[in-house]
Amino acid sequence: MAAVPGVRRSELADALRACRTAFVGVGLMSCMINLLYLTGSIFMLEVYDRVLPSRSIPTLVGLIIIASFLYAAQGVLDMIRNRILGRIGTALDEALNKRVFDTVVRLPLLIGSRNEGLQPLRDLDNVRSFLGGMGPSAFFDLPWLPLYLAICFAFHVMIGVTALVGAIILVGLTVVTEFMSRQPAKDAMGLAAQRNDLAASSRRNAEVMVSMGMTSRMNQRWSEANEKYLVGNQRASDVAGGLGAVAKVLRMMLQSAVLAVGAYLVIHQEATAGIIIAGSILSARALAPVDLAIAHWKSFVAARQSWQRLTRLLEQMPAQTMPTQLQAPTSRLSVEGVAMVPPGDQRLIVQDITFALAAGNGLGVIGPSGSGKSSLIRALVGVWQPVRGKVRLDGAALDQWSSDMLGRHIGYLPQDVELFGGTIAQNISRFDPEATSDGIIAAAKEAGVHEMIIKMREGYNTQVGEQGGALSAGQAQRVALARALYGNPFLIVLDEPNSNLDTEGDEALTRAIRAARERGAIVVVVAHRPIGVEAVDQILVLRDGRMQAFGPKEQVLAQVLQPRVTPPAPIKVVSEGGVAKS
């Protein structure tokens, strides 16, 4: 199919289009399989019309041999067709799984927490599972229904009419199934996502739930969510299962009706006995794909909805293009009139921030809670995109870099530290497969965490556990600091890096900031405690999302920390001699 000018084709459709050769093969095999399905009807026709009247055993043996060979060929072709369909699903997954995973990662940065979590990955699984199941086979067999009906008409018009009426009824039932199952299946999918999100959040906050006596209440919420899901899922299953049962009963009734019509024709000597059986088998076979399609309609509807969601998602989040690779930044960070809006929100939380830092500068960002400090540094590292203004490294805006290339020049320690399952060495090296031991140890030493690591039982090979659960909060924060320093990045951004540190950790943090500045890096630190800004030379004060002050540390701190309330005048006391004393 030729592409329409100006219309962007779906990535999913393109991935399936790449498998068109396999689909052509499946179509040809479906042709052969459906022709071979005639084996049973022809065999019964020959037995009743030739073998029984002639009583010829050699003819019967010959028919059995031929039928056995054809049945075997049909089974082999059916097996190959199913395997090809399964591999089409696998090929689709291989073509898109990285793109879908990328959208899962990027989606919260664009629309905030109001996203579907891991739903895109589940959608891809639904599409792949459907392609590898029996559903597509039914749709490939449906176009052959007219062939079977034509053969029924060739036997006799009345047999053909009976089969045609049955086909019309079942096709109508398929249309009814489509309309009745669409909304229940959609509702069940949404309820399943809500239930899964509740389970995941409860698992992450298990300590809070147990320690604060929230387990029973959260259990009740889970029960309510699960009950809604079960009701919705049962409604979808009832619709699909009920219509499937009706279709099966109608198909059996049709088979009996064809037998009755055949018997009537034989009584009136308008057909042979073999036509009775052959017509019954053919009519049943003609409607078998319709029956199979109805039975798998629930999975078809789920796959179609998943396909539509994935198509919309991939269109909204196109693949990132690889820009021209720029030289590593070495001299300057500039922030030009930056204004920030949280993903999925419309409220400005950072407005008109402008400043510049040179290589070797250290900036401390201070201000009350909610003043926009964390939002600003998310813009500095390229996590959030400003709605106005630009953040530049050596004059190049951050959006001129690919995220992978930009990440090599940035070290980031977020406020909420979370490590990945793996070893300490892997987490420090950012899971770089080409990381060297020297580079990992150098980052650990710069962060002052090398001695702590080698005292562990397995040293750098210690498993940190899921979300870093095997380490204390302070240990995890220090390992995350080493991760931020790995590779000697030019821009290092630390959001409250000492929130979980003891005195030893604070001293190591100060040494790390000074060492990074001495080698020419720019360090930005968000802090609530004075120890956090001890090693910087510049201070930025934020209040209500606006820049209140910026400049050399001593000058700004003197301005910000000066008393705001005029001290009371000395109280004058009059002595007995009439002399005023203060």
Short mmCIF file of N, CA, C and O in Angstrom, two decimals, residues 500-571:
data_model
loop_
_atom_site.label_atom_id
_atom_site.label_comp_id
_atom_site.label_asym_id
_atom_site.label_seq_id
_atom_site.Cartn_x
_atom_site.Cartn_y
_atom_site.Cartn_z
N ASN A 500 21.07 12.51 54.03
CA ASN A 500 21.17 11.27 54.80
C ASN A 500 22.59 10.99 55.28
O ASN A 500 22.91 9.86 55.66
N LEU A 501 23.47 12.00 55.25
CA LEU A 501 24.87 11.78 55.57
C LEU A 501 25.18 12.12 57.02
O LEU A 501 24.58 13.02 57.61
N ASP A 502 26.17 11.40 57.57
CA ASP A 502 26.69 11.73 58.88
C ASP A 502 27.84 12.72 58.72
O ASP A 502 28.10 13.22 57.63
N THR A 503 28.56 12.97 59.81
CA THR A 503 29.65 13.94 59.75
C THR A 503 30.73 13.52 58.77
O THR A 503 31.25 14.33 57.98
N GLU A 504 31.07 12.22 58.79
CA GLU A 504 32.07 11.71 57.87
C GLU A 504 31.62 11.89 56.42
O GLU A 504 32.39 12.28 55.54
N GLY A 505 30.35 11.62 56.17
CA GLY A 505 29.81 11.78 54.82
C GLY A 505 29.81 13.23 54.39
O GLY A 505 30.09 13.55 53.22
N ASP A 506 29.48 14.16 55.33
CA ASP A 506 29.51 15.58 55.00
C ASP A 506 30.91 16.03 54.60
O ASP A 506 31.10 16.79 53.64
N GLU A 507 31.90 15.56 55.34
CA GLU A 507 33.28 15.95 55.03
C GLU A 507 33.70 15.38 53.67
O GLU A 507 34.36 16.07 52.88
N ALA A 508 33.31 14.14 53.37
CA ALA A 508 33.64 13.54 52.08
C ALA A 508 32.95 14.31 50.95
O ALA A 508 33.54 14.51 49.87
N LEU A 509 31.71 14.74 51.17
CA LEU A 509 30.98 15.50 50.16
C LEU A 509 31.69 16.82 49.88
O LEU A 509 31.87 17.21 48.70
N THR A 510 32.13 17.51 50.92
CA THR A 510 32.82 18.79 50.74
C THR A 510 34.11 18.60 49.96
O THR A 510 34.43 19.38 49.05
N ARG A 511 34.86 17.54 50.29
CA ARG A 511 36.11 17.27 49.56
C ARG A 511 35.82 16.95 48.09
O ARG A 511 36.55 17.39 47.19
N ALA A 512 34.74 16.20 47.84
CA ALA A 512 34.41 15.83 46.46
C ALA A 512 34.04 17.06 45.64
O ALA A 512 34.45 17.19 44.47
N ILE A 513 33.29 18.00 46.22
CA ILE A 513 32.91 19.21 45.50
C ILE A 513 34.15 20.04 45.17
O ILE A 513 34.31 20.54 44.04
N ARG A 514 35.04 20.17 46.14
CA ARG A 514 36.25 20.95 45.90
C ARG A 514 37.13 20.30 44.83
O ARG A 514 37.68 20.98 43.96
N ALA A 515 37.25 18.97 44.90
CA ALA A 515 38.09 18.27 43.91
C ALA A 515 37.51 18.42 42.51
O ALA A 515 38.25 18.61 41.53
N ALA A 516 36.18 18.33 42.39
CA ALA A 516 35.55 18.48 41.08
C ALA A 516 35.77 19.88 40.53
O ALA A 516 36.05 20.06 39.33
N ARG A 517 35.68 20.89 41.37
CA ARG A 517 35.91 22.27 40.93
C ARG A 517 37.36 22.48 40.52
O ARG A 517 37.63 23.17 39.53
N GLU A 518 38.27 21.86 41.24
CA GLU A 518 39.68 22.04 40.93
C GLU A 518 40.05 21.46 39.56
O GLU A 518 40.95 21.98 38.89
N ARG A 519 39.35 20.41 39.13
CA ARG A 519 39.64 19.84 37.81
C ARG A 519 38.86 20.55 36.70
O ARG A 519 38.94 20.16 35.53
N GLY A 520 38.08 21.59 37.05
CA GLY A 520 37.43 22.39 36.04
C GLY A 520 35.96 22.11 35.84
O GLY A 520 35.35 22.62 34.88
N ALA A 521 35.34 21.34 36.72
CA ALA A 521 33.91 21.07 36.62
C ALA A 521 33.10 22.20 37.23
O ALA A 521 33.59 22.95 38.08
N ILE A 522 31.85 22.30 36.80
CA ILE A 522 30.89 23.21 37.43
C ILE A 522 30.01 22.38 38.34
O ILE A 522 29.46 21.34 37.92
N VAL A 523 29.88 22.79 39.60
CA VAL A 523 29.11 22.04 40.58
C VAL A 523 27.95 22.90 41.07
O VAL A 523 28.17 24.05 41.48
N VAL A 524 26.74 22.36 41.01
CA VAL A 524 25.54 23.04 41.51
C VAL A 524 24.98 22.20 42.65
O VAL A 524 24.73 20.99 42.47
N VAL A 525 24.80 22.81 43.81
CA VAL A 525 24.36 22.09 45.00
C VAL A 525 23.10 22.76 45.56
O VAL A 525 23.10 23.97 45.80
N VAL A 526 22.06 21.97 45.76
CA VAL A 526 20.87 22.43 46.47
C VAL A 526 21.02 21.99 47.92
O VAL A 526 21.28 20.81 48.19
N ALA A 527 20.88 22.91 48.85
CA ALA A 527 21.12 22.56 50.25
C ALA A 527 20.21 23.35 51.16
O ALA A 527 19.81 24.48 50.86
N HIS A 528 19.89 22.72 52.30
CA HIS A 528 19.15 23.38 53.37
C HIS A 528 20.05 23.65 54.57
O HIS A 528 19.69 24.41 55.46
N ARG A 529 21.22 22.97 54.59
CA ARG A 529 22.15 23.16 55.69
C ARG A 529 23.39 23.89 55.20
O ARG A 529 23.82 23.67 54.07
N PRO A 530 24.00 24.73 56.05
CA PRO A 530 25.20 25.48 55.63
C PRO A 530 26.33 24.58 55.15
O PRO A 530 27.10 24.96 54.26
N ILE A 531 26.48 23.37 55.74
CA ILE A 531 27.56 22.47 55.35
C ILE A 531 27.46 22.11 53.88
O ILE A 531 28.46 21.82 53.22
N GLY A 532 26.25 22.17 53.32
CA GLY A 532 26.07 21.79 51.93
C GLY A 532 26.65 22.79 50.96
O GLY A 532 26.95 22.45 49.81
N VAL A 533 26.79 24.06 51.37
CA VAL A 533 27.32 25.08 50.47
C VAL A 533 28.69 25.57 50.92
O VAL A 533 29.16 26.60 50.47
N GLU A 534 29.34 24.79 51.74
CA GLU A 534 30.64 25.21 52.26
C GLU A 534 31.69 25.29 51.14
O GLU A 534 32.56 26.15 51.17
N ALA A 535 31.60 24.38 50.16
CA ALA A 535 32.65 24.29 49.14
C ALA A 535 32.31 25.03 47.86
O ALA A 535 32.96 24.82 46.84
N VAL A 536 31.27 25.88 47.85
CA VAL A 536 30.91 26.61 46.63
C VAL A 536 31.35 28.06 46.77
O VAL A 536 31.66 28.54 47.87
N ASP A 537 31.39 28.76 45.65
CA ASP A 537 31.80 30.17 45.67
C ASP A 537 30.69 31.12 45.22
O ASP A 537 30.84 32.33 45.30
N GLN A 538 29.56 30.54 44.71
CA GLN A 538 28.45 31.37 44.29
C GLN A 538 27.17 30.88 44.99
O GLN A 538 27.05 29.70 45.31
N ILE A 539 26.24 31.80 45.19
CA ILE A 539 24.97 31.45 45.83
C ILE A 539 23.82 32.02 44.98
O ILE A 539 23.87 33.17 44.52
N LEU A 540 22.80 31.17 44.79
CA LEU A 540 21.56 31.59 44.14
C LEU A 540 20.43 31.39 45.14
O LEU A 540 20.25 30.29 45.67
N VAL A 541 19.69 32.46 45.42
CA VAL A 541 18.59 32.40 46.37
C VAL A 541 17.28 32.45 45.58
O VAL A 541 17.06 33.38 44.78
N LEU A 542 16.42 31.46 45.80
CA LEU A 542 15.11 31.40 45.16
C LEU A 542 14.03 31.62 46.19
O LEU A 542 14.12 31.14 47.33
N ARG A 543 12.97 32.30 45.77
CA ARG A 543 11.80 32.48 46.62
C ARG A 543 10.59 32.59 45.71
O ARG A 543 10.57 33.42 44.80
N ASP A 544 9.63 31.75 45.93
CA ASP A 544 8.41 31.73 45.12
C ASP A 544 8.71 31.58 43.63
O ASP A 544 8.06 32.18 42.77
N GLY A 545 9.73 30.79 43.32
CA GLY A 545 10.06 30.51 41.93
C GLY A 545 10.85 31.60 41.23
O GLY A 545 11.13 31.50 40.03
N ARG A 546 11.21 32.66 41.95
CA ARG A 546 11.95 33.75 41.33
C ARG A 546 13.32 33.91 41.98
O ARG A 546 13.51 33.54 43.14
N MET A 547 14.24 34.45 41.21
CA MET A 547 15.60 34.64 41.71
C MET A 547 15.64 35.88 42.60
O MET A 547 15.42 37.00 42.13
N GLN A 548 15.92 35.65 43.87
CA GLN A 548 15.97 36.77 44.80
C GLN A 548 17.37 37.38 44.87
O GLN A 548 17.52 38.59 45.03
N ALA A 549 18.39 36.53 44.74
CA ALA A 549 19.76 37.04 44.79
C ALA A 549 20.67 36.03 44.10
O ALA A 549 20.41 34.83 44.10
N PHE A 550 21.77 36.55 43.53
CA PHE A 550 22.79 35.70 42.92
C PHE A 550 24.12 36.45 42.94
O PHE A 550 24.17 37.65 42.62
N GLY A 551 25.17 35.73 43.33
CA GLY A 551 26.48 36.36 43.34
C GLY A 551 27.43 35.61 44.23
O GLY A 551 27.18 34.46 44.62
N PRO A 552 28.58 36.23 44.58
CA PRO A 552 29.55 35.59 45.45
C PRO A 552 28.93 35.17 46.78
O PRO A 552 28.06 35.87 47.31
N LYS A 553 29.41 34.06 47.29
CA LYS A 553 28.75 33.46 48.45
C LYS A 553 28.72 34.41 49.65
O LYS A 553 27.66 34.61 50.25
N GLU A 554 29.86 34.96 50.02
CA GLU A 554 29.89 35.79 51.22
C GLU A 554 28.97 36.99 51.09
O GLU A 554 28.26 37.37 52.03
N GLN A 555 28.97 37.59 49.90
CA GLN A 555 28.15 38.78 49.70
C GLN A 555 26.66 38.45 49.78
O GLN A 555 25.87 39.15 50.43
N VAL A 556 26.24 37.36 49.12
CA VAL A 556 24.82 37.02 49.11
C VAL A 556 24.36 36.56 50.48
O VAL A 556 23.27 36.95 50.96
N LEU A 557 25.17 35.73 51.14
CA LEU A 557 24.77 35.25 52.47
C LEU A 557 24.67 36.40 53.45
O LEU A 557 23.78 36.44 54.31
N ALA A 558 25.57 37.35 53.33
CA ALA A 558 25.50 38.51 54.23
C ALA A 558 24.22 39.29 53.99
O ALA A 558 23.59 39.81 54.92
N GLN A 559 23.81 39.34 52.72
CA GLN A 559 22.58 40.07 52.38
C GLN A 559 21.34 39.31 52.84
O GLN A 559 20.40 39.89 53.38
N VAL A 560 21.35 37.99 52.65
CA VAL A 560 20.17 37.18 52.96
C VAL A 560 20.03 36.95 54.45
O VAL A 560 18.91 36.96 55.00
N LEU A 561 21.14 36.76 55.13
CA LEU A 561 21.09 36.39 56.54
C LEU A 561 21.08 37.59 57.47
O LEU A 561 21.05 37.42 58.69
N GLN A 562 21.13 38.82 56.94
CA GLN A 562 21.13 39.98 57.82
C GLN A 562 19.78 40.07 58.54
O GLN A 562 18.75 39.68 58.01
N PRO A 563 19.76 40.58 59.77
CA PRO A 563 18.50 40.64 60.54
C PRO A 563 17.46 41.46 59.81
O PRO A 563 17.75 42.50 59.22
N ARG A 564 16.26 40.95 59.79
CA ARG A 564 15.15 41.64 59.10
C ARG A 564 14.32 42.48 60.06
O ARG A 564 13.50 43.27 59.62
N VAL A 565 14.49 42.26 61.34
CA VAL A 565 13.71 43.01 62.32
C VAL A 565 14.66 43.95 63.08
O VAL A 565 15.70 43.51 63.56
N THR A 566 14.32 45.20 63.14
CA THR A 566 15.16 46.18 63.85
C THR A 566 15.18 45.84 65.33
O THR A 566 14.12 45.67 65.95
N PRO A 567 16.37 45.72 65.93
CA PRO A 567 16.44 45.36 67.36
C PRO A 567 15.81 46.44 68.22
O PRO A 567 15.84 47.63 67.86
N PRO A 568 15.24 46.08 69.32
CA PRO A 568 14.58 47.08 70.18
C PRO A 568 15.59 48.07 70.75
O PRO A 568 16.75 47.73 70.98
N ALA A 569 15.14 49.29 70.95
CA ALA A 569 16.02 50.32 71.53
C ALA A 569 16.32 49.98 72.98
O ALA A 569 15.51 49.34 73.67
N PRO A 570 17.52 50.34 73.44
CA PRO A 570 17.86 50.05 74.84
C PRO A 570 16.85 50.67 75.80
O PRO A 570 16.37 51.77 75.58
N ILE A 571 16.51 49.94 76.82
CA ILE A 571 15.56 50.43 77.83
C ILE A 571 16.28 51.37 78.79
O ILE A 571 17.33 51.04 79.33
#
